[in-house]
Amino acid sequence: MTVTIARESGDSDLSSSPSSLVFTPANWSTPQTVTIAAAQDADATNGQATFAVSAPGLNTRTVIATEADDDVVQPPPTNTRIVLIGDASYVRGGAYGNSNFGTDPALLVKRSASADNVRESFLKIDLSGVSNVANAKLRLYGGLSKSSADNVQVAVYSAGHNWIEGDITYNSRPRTGSVVLASNTLTSTTKSWHEFDLTSFLRAEKAAGRSTVSIVLRSPNITDPWAVFNADGAASNRPEVVIQSQQPTDALSQRLDAAFAQQQLRNTITGLANDSYPQYTLADGSWKFENVGHWTAGFLPGALWQLYGRTGDASWRDQAAARTVPLAGQASKVDDVTFRILNSFRPLYENTGSTTHRQVLLDAAASKNTQWNGTVGAFRTPWRRSDSGDPRANFGVLLDQSMDMELMFWAARETGNQQYYDRAVRHLQTVARHVVRSDGGSYHWVYFYDQTGEFVSGETYQGYSDESTWARGQAWAIYSFTMAYRETGRTEFLTAARKVADFFLARLPSDHVPFWDFDDPAAPNTFRDSSAAAIAASGLLELSQLLRSTGAASLADMYLTDAKEILGALASEAYLADGTPNRGVLLHGALNVPTNTGTDSSLIFGDYYFLEALNRYAAAAVR
């Protein structure tokens, strides 16, 4: 049998030798070598080419080769993974708008003046277990439906996750993005591989902590033929996403391998009752547990989902799912809904596509929405009264719950409910105007008069004083405004994120982990808060990524350096619980200093955001 090796696409500087190999009954089990060579060229680009290995009667296989150009400093070696959860074959409009074509062996893409002939194809990509994205390409095998003078352009857009291959129809398809992520043009009926570069998109999605990504294939132009690609139901040459992950070699990356966190969480969940969720560690290092109704309950399954995203190990996914499902009843709560629901149910929904799990998220958003006051322009946090004694201070807004706006943005995308989006934007504008002070510091709570919207007072609950800046609150602000910029693109939120971040960073002590309150006069003889450091580091990593996407490379590098310094401190012997009897991951968290609760302890939410920051750092380590 003759096996043929040929360059299929890509950089012409790359070549293979020999062009064929012959296997016989006598030598079939003896390896034969093919050499890939890269010719000298004038550029400083690491060129890439795809080589096809084929033989009569067998499925063609491909190998992607990347040259190490000797005109540039080379990155560390790369690992390649082929990842794809599956596809929905295609959806069709008009009279076929309620029909499902999920079992069809073809992906069809067509734009037509007739709604009956419009076809779009959806795919899901699994990013769990991918440490970072150095290069990513969607590869589809196909051609035109018939010979024609018309060429067919196929464009890739982002899409929502709320679809299942066996159920999706044109009329039920999720909302999609408006920005073309990548495109390719088909010119022939002869089937071949077509590549779409998704590097920037998947890198940003991974850095944002997404483990599942959905895309849609559309044609932007009306043509008579359409594009036909093999679907996952085809006998061969199925769709694939080829991701190359670069392994960082810096000392910090080697310390941030998450192995210790896996050990600690494995010990935590072993034998743990179904209705018990860790909150903070006691003096002997053991966990203080709460029931499923506590605001911190969602962080254990959230941390397990972070480990699944880091490792791709199905056992973490299964444990995370088992710990997430009991939280469904918390969707009726009106506060801390991101902590209670989003961080656990969103990855569960993304990994299962279950409409039941999606509904839990939507129910939580609807519950939050009941607290809206248009006169104030904010969602109310109902459980605490003002200490001011002013009867007008009857509408409280807690800084921490700016984090809830991420759920509202998510629900707006999933449902098309513009009200959720608009209210989330206005709430964060109110926080930026009244919670953040002119110097960039922040109040913990603010109170308004609900009849006029008048600002009455700024106060604290867990900070040193009303006019001090509580470190964890400041970290929530960094994270929330950065998230808001990611979701809206509004520069006012980028400005707010930088303002609160710069305040936080300017007041860090030399070891880069804040005191529990920036204005405690007892410092340095007072408590640190490693949880505030972890939250801030995660927010700063995303801030850096977003700035880089706008071309502000120097600012991006500055915030990345700040995040690395904080993570380096947290991964040091001073703050990592390795070698201690403590059951958490990070030492020296401060839950509530004024009530002397959980001071100098591991905090489950600190561990969660530390793991998220590790994953974001791994994703951002390759640029």
Short mmCIF file of C-alpha atoms in Angstrom, two decimals, residues 264-472:
data_model
loop_
_atom_site.label_atom_id
_atom_site.label_comp_id
_atom_site.label_asym_id
_atom_site.label_seq_id
_atom_site.Cartn_x
_atom_site.Cartn_y
_atom_site.Cartn_z
CA GLN A 264 -6.83 20.42 49.02
CA LEU A 265 -10.19 20.33 47.25
CA ARG A 266 -10.05 16.57 46.90
CA ASN A 267 -9.53 16.32 50.66
CA THR A 268 -12.37 18.80 51.26
CA ILE A 269 -15.00 16.93 49.25
CA THR A 270 -14.06 13.44 50.42
CA GLY A 271 -16.85 12.30 52.71
CA LEU A 272 -18.48 15.74 52.70
CA ALA A 273 -22.24 15.69 53.34
CA ASN A 274 -24.41 16.84 50.43
CA ASP A 275 -25.84 19.77 52.38
CA SER A 276 -22.48 21.06 53.69
CA TYR A 277 -20.47 23.79 51.99
CA PRO A 278 -17.20 25.21 53.37
CA GLN A 279 -16.96 28.90 54.25
CA TYR A 280 -13.78 29.56 56.26
CA THR A 281 -11.22 27.57 58.24
CA LEU A 282 -11.09 27.40 62.02
CA ALA A 283 -8.05 27.67 64.27
CA ASP A 284 -7.18 23.99 63.77
CA GLY A 285 -7.31 24.34 59.98
CA SER A 286 -10.61 22.49 59.51
CA TRP A 287 -13.48 24.01 57.57
CA LYS A 288 -16.43 25.82 59.11
CA PHE A 289 -19.39 24.56 57.08
CA GLU A 290 -22.65 26.24 56.10
CA ASN A 291 -25.79 24.88 54.48
CA VAL A 292 -26.83 25.26 50.86
CA GLY A 293 -28.63 28.54 51.57
CA HIS A 294 -25.52 30.48 52.56
CA TRP A 295 -24.20 33.13 50.18
CA THR A 296 -20.84 31.36 49.93
CA ALA A 297 -22.20 27.91 49.04
CA GLY A 298 -21.70 28.40 45.31
CA PHE A 299 -17.95 28.81 45.60
CA LEU A 300 -17.14 25.15 46.27
CA PRO A 301 -18.75 23.91 43.05
CA GLY A 302 -17.36 27.00 41.34
CA ALA A 303 -13.83 26.01 42.41
CA LEU A 304 -14.42 22.47 41.19
CA TRP A 305 -15.52 23.84 37.80
CA GLN A 306 -12.32 25.90 37.71
CA LEU A 307 -10.29 22.72 38.25
CA TYR A 308 -12.20 20.99 35.46
CA GLY A 309 -11.45 23.91 33.16
CA ARG A 310 -7.79 23.72 34.12
CA THR A 311 -7.32 19.95 33.82
CA GLY A 312 -10.10 18.58 31.59
CA ASP A 313 -10.40 15.76 34.15
CA ALA A 314 -13.98 14.46 34.00
CA SER A 315 -13.92 13.57 37.70
CA TRP A 316 -13.77 17.27 38.58
CA ARG A 317 -16.67 17.95 36.23
CA ASP A 318 -18.75 15.23 37.88
CA GLN A 319 -17.97 16.48 41.38
CA ALA A 320 -18.75 20.06 40.34
CA ALA A 321 -22.08 19.03 38.84
CA ALA A 322 -23.03 17.05 41.95
CA ARG A 323 -22.31 20.07 44.16
CA THR A 324 -24.05 22.52 41.82
CA VAL A 325 -27.48 20.88 41.45
CA PRO A 326 -28.50 21.28 45.13
CA LEU A 327 -28.10 25.07 44.76
CA ALA A 328 -31.06 25.36 42.36
CA GLY A 329 -33.40 26.49 45.13
CA GLN A 330 -31.24 29.57 45.69
CA ALA A 331 -32.46 31.07 42.41
CA SER A 332 -35.23 32.79 44.35
CA LYS A 333 -32.72 34.87 46.33
CA VAL A 334 -32.35 38.53 45.41
CA ASP A 335 -28.77 39.13 46.55
CA ASP A 336 -25.36 37.60 45.77
CA VAL A 337 -26.92 35.81 42.81
CA THR A 338 -23.63 35.61 40.91
CA PHE A 339 -21.98 33.96 43.90
CA ARG A 340 -24.92 31.65 44.61
CA ILE A 341 -25.84 30.69 41.02
CA LEU A 342 -23.82 32.07 38.10
CA ASN A 343 -20.37 30.72 39.02
CA SER A 344 -21.76 27.19 39.36
CA PHE A 345 -24.79 26.87 37.08
CA ARG A 346 -23.32 28.64 34.06
CA PRO A 347 -20.54 26.05 33.60
CA LEU A 348 -23.05 23.27 34.36
CA TYR A 349 -25.37 24.58 31.66
CA GLU A 350 -22.50 25.10 29.21
CA ASN A 351 -21.35 21.52 29.72
CA THR A 352 -24.78 19.90 29.49
CA GLY A 353 -26.96 22.20 27.42
CA SER A 354 -29.77 21.37 29.84
CA THR A 355 -32.72 23.76 29.63
CA THR A 356 -33.41 22.96 33.29
CA HIS A 357 -30.05 24.37 34.35
CA ARG A 358 -30.49 27.36 32.04
CA GLN A 359 -33.81 28.10 33.70
CA VAL A 360 -32.17 28.23 37.13
CA LEU A 361 -29.91 31.00 35.86
CA LEU A 362 -32.82 32.87 34.29
CA ASP A 363 -34.89 32.51 37.48
CA ALA A 364 -32.03 34.02 39.48
CA ALA A 365 -31.86 36.98 37.10
CA ALA A 366 -35.62 37.47 37.37
CA SER A 367 -35.34 37.45 41.17
CA LYS A 368 -32.61 40.09 41.08
CA ASN A 369 -34.74 42.16 38.74
CA THR A 370 -37.47 42.49 41.39
CA GLN A 371 -35.16 44.77 43.40
CA TRP A 372 -34.91 47.45 40.72
CA ASN A 373 -35.73 51.07 41.50
CA GLY A 374 -35.71 53.33 38.47
CA THR A 375 -35.68 56.52 40.53
CA VAL A 376 -32.44 55.51 42.25
CA GLY A 377 -31.13 53.74 39.16
CA ALA A 378 -29.98 50.65 41.03
CA PHE A 379 -30.87 47.24 42.42
CA ARG A 380 -31.59 47.27 46.14
CA THR A 381 -29.73 45.12 48.64
CA PRO A 382 -32.48 44.57 51.21
CA TRP A 383 -30.95 42.99 54.29
CA ARG A 384 -29.21 45.90 56.08
CA ARG A 385 -30.50 49.20 57.42
CA SER A 386 -28.48 52.40 57.42
CA ASP A 387 -26.63 53.38 60.60
CA SER A 388 -27.03 57.07 59.77
CA GLY A 389 -30.35 57.52 61.56
CA ASP A 390 -31.60 59.49 58.55
CA PRO A 391 -35.09 58.22 57.63
CA ARG A 392 -34.43 59.02 54.00
CA ALA A 393 -31.63 56.41 53.89
CA ASN A 394 -34.08 53.63 53.05
CA PHE A 395 -32.56 52.15 49.88
CA GLY A 396 -29.22 50.39 50.36
CA VAL A 397 -26.75 49.39 47.63
CA LEU A 398 -23.93 47.02 48.57
CA LEU A 399 -20.71 47.30 46.55
CA ASP A 400 -20.18 43.51 46.61
CA GLN A 401 -23.33 43.00 44.59
CA SER A 402 -21.99 44.86 41.61
CA MET A 403 -20.81 41.33 40.85
CA ASP A 404 -24.48 40.36 40.28
CA MET A 405 -24.50 42.43 37.12
CA GLU A 406 -22.59 39.69 35.31
CA LEU A 407 -25.64 37.43 35.68
CA MET A 408 -27.88 40.21 34.35
CA PHE A 409 -25.67 40.69 31.29
CA TRP A 410 -25.65 36.94 30.71
CA ALA A 411 -29.44 36.71 30.99
CA ALA A 412 -29.83 39.65 28.58
CA ARG A 413 -27.76 37.82 25.96
CA GLU A 414 -29.57 34.53 26.47
CA THR A 415 -33.09 35.92 26.31
CA GLY A 416 -32.78 39.12 24.31
CA ASN A 417 -34.24 41.01 27.29
CA GLN A 418 -32.88 44.52 26.77
CA GLN A 419 -34.23 45.59 30.16
CA TYR A 420 -31.74 43.36 31.97
CA TYR A 421 -28.86 44.90 30.00
CA ASP A 422 -30.01 48.48 30.46
CA ARG A 423 -30.58 48.07 34.20
CA ALA A 424 -27.19 46.43 34.72
CA VAL A 425 -25.52 49.34 32.90
CA ARG A 426 -27.40 51.94 34.92
CA HIS A 427 -26.71 50.16 38.23
CA LEU A 428 -22.98 50.18 37.54
CA GLN A 429 -23.15 53.85 36.50
CA THR A 430 -24.78 54.60 39.87
CA VAL A 431 -22.04 52.66 41.67
CA ALA A 432 -19.34 54.53 39.75
CA ARG A 433 -20.95 57.86 40.60
CA HIS A 434 -21.75 57.35 44.29
CA VAL A 435 -19.82 54.35 45.64
CA VAL A 436 -16.44 55.24 44.15
CA ARG A 437 -14.92 58.35 45.71
CA SER A 438 -12.99 61.00 43.81
CA ASP A 439 -9.63 59.49 44.83
CA GLY A 440 -10.61 56.03 43.56
CA GLY A 441 -11.39 54.55 46.97
CA SER A 442 -14.85 53.21 47.74
CA TYR A 443 -17.63 52.99 50.27
CA HIS A 444 -18.85 49.54 51.25
CA TRP A 445 -22.53 50.55 51.36
CA VAL A 446 -24.37 53.58 50.05
CA TYR A 447 -27.92 54.67 50.86
CA PHE A 448 -30.46 56.61 48.86
CA TYR A 449 -33.94 58.01 49.38
CA ASP A 450 -36.11 55.78 47.24
CA GLN A 451 -38.70 58.48 46.48
CA THR A 452 -36.30 60.97 44.91
CA GLY A 453 -33.12 58.99 44.22
CA GLU A 454 -31.17 61.37 46.46
CA PHE A 455 -27.83 60.08 47.75
CA VAL A 456 -27.92 60.15 51.56
CA SER A 457 -24.86 58.43 53.03
CA GLY A 458 -21.87 56.21 52.48
CA GLU A 459 -21.17 53.62 55.18
CA THR A 460 -19.27 50.47 56.01
CA TYR A 461 -20.26 47.06 57.29
CA GLN A 462 -17.03 45.06 57.25
CA GLY A 463 -14.53 47.90 56.91
CA TYR A 464 -12.65 49.98 59.48
CA SER A 465 -14.87 53.06 59.21
CA ASP A 466 -17.46 54.68 56.96
CA GLU A 467 -14.81 56.74 55.20
CA SER A 468 -12.18 54.00 54.95
CA THR A 469 -11.71 51.70 51.97
CA TRP A 470 -12.31 48.04 52.70
CA ALA A 471 -9.86 45.99 50.60
CA ARG A 472 -12.23 43.27 49.44
#
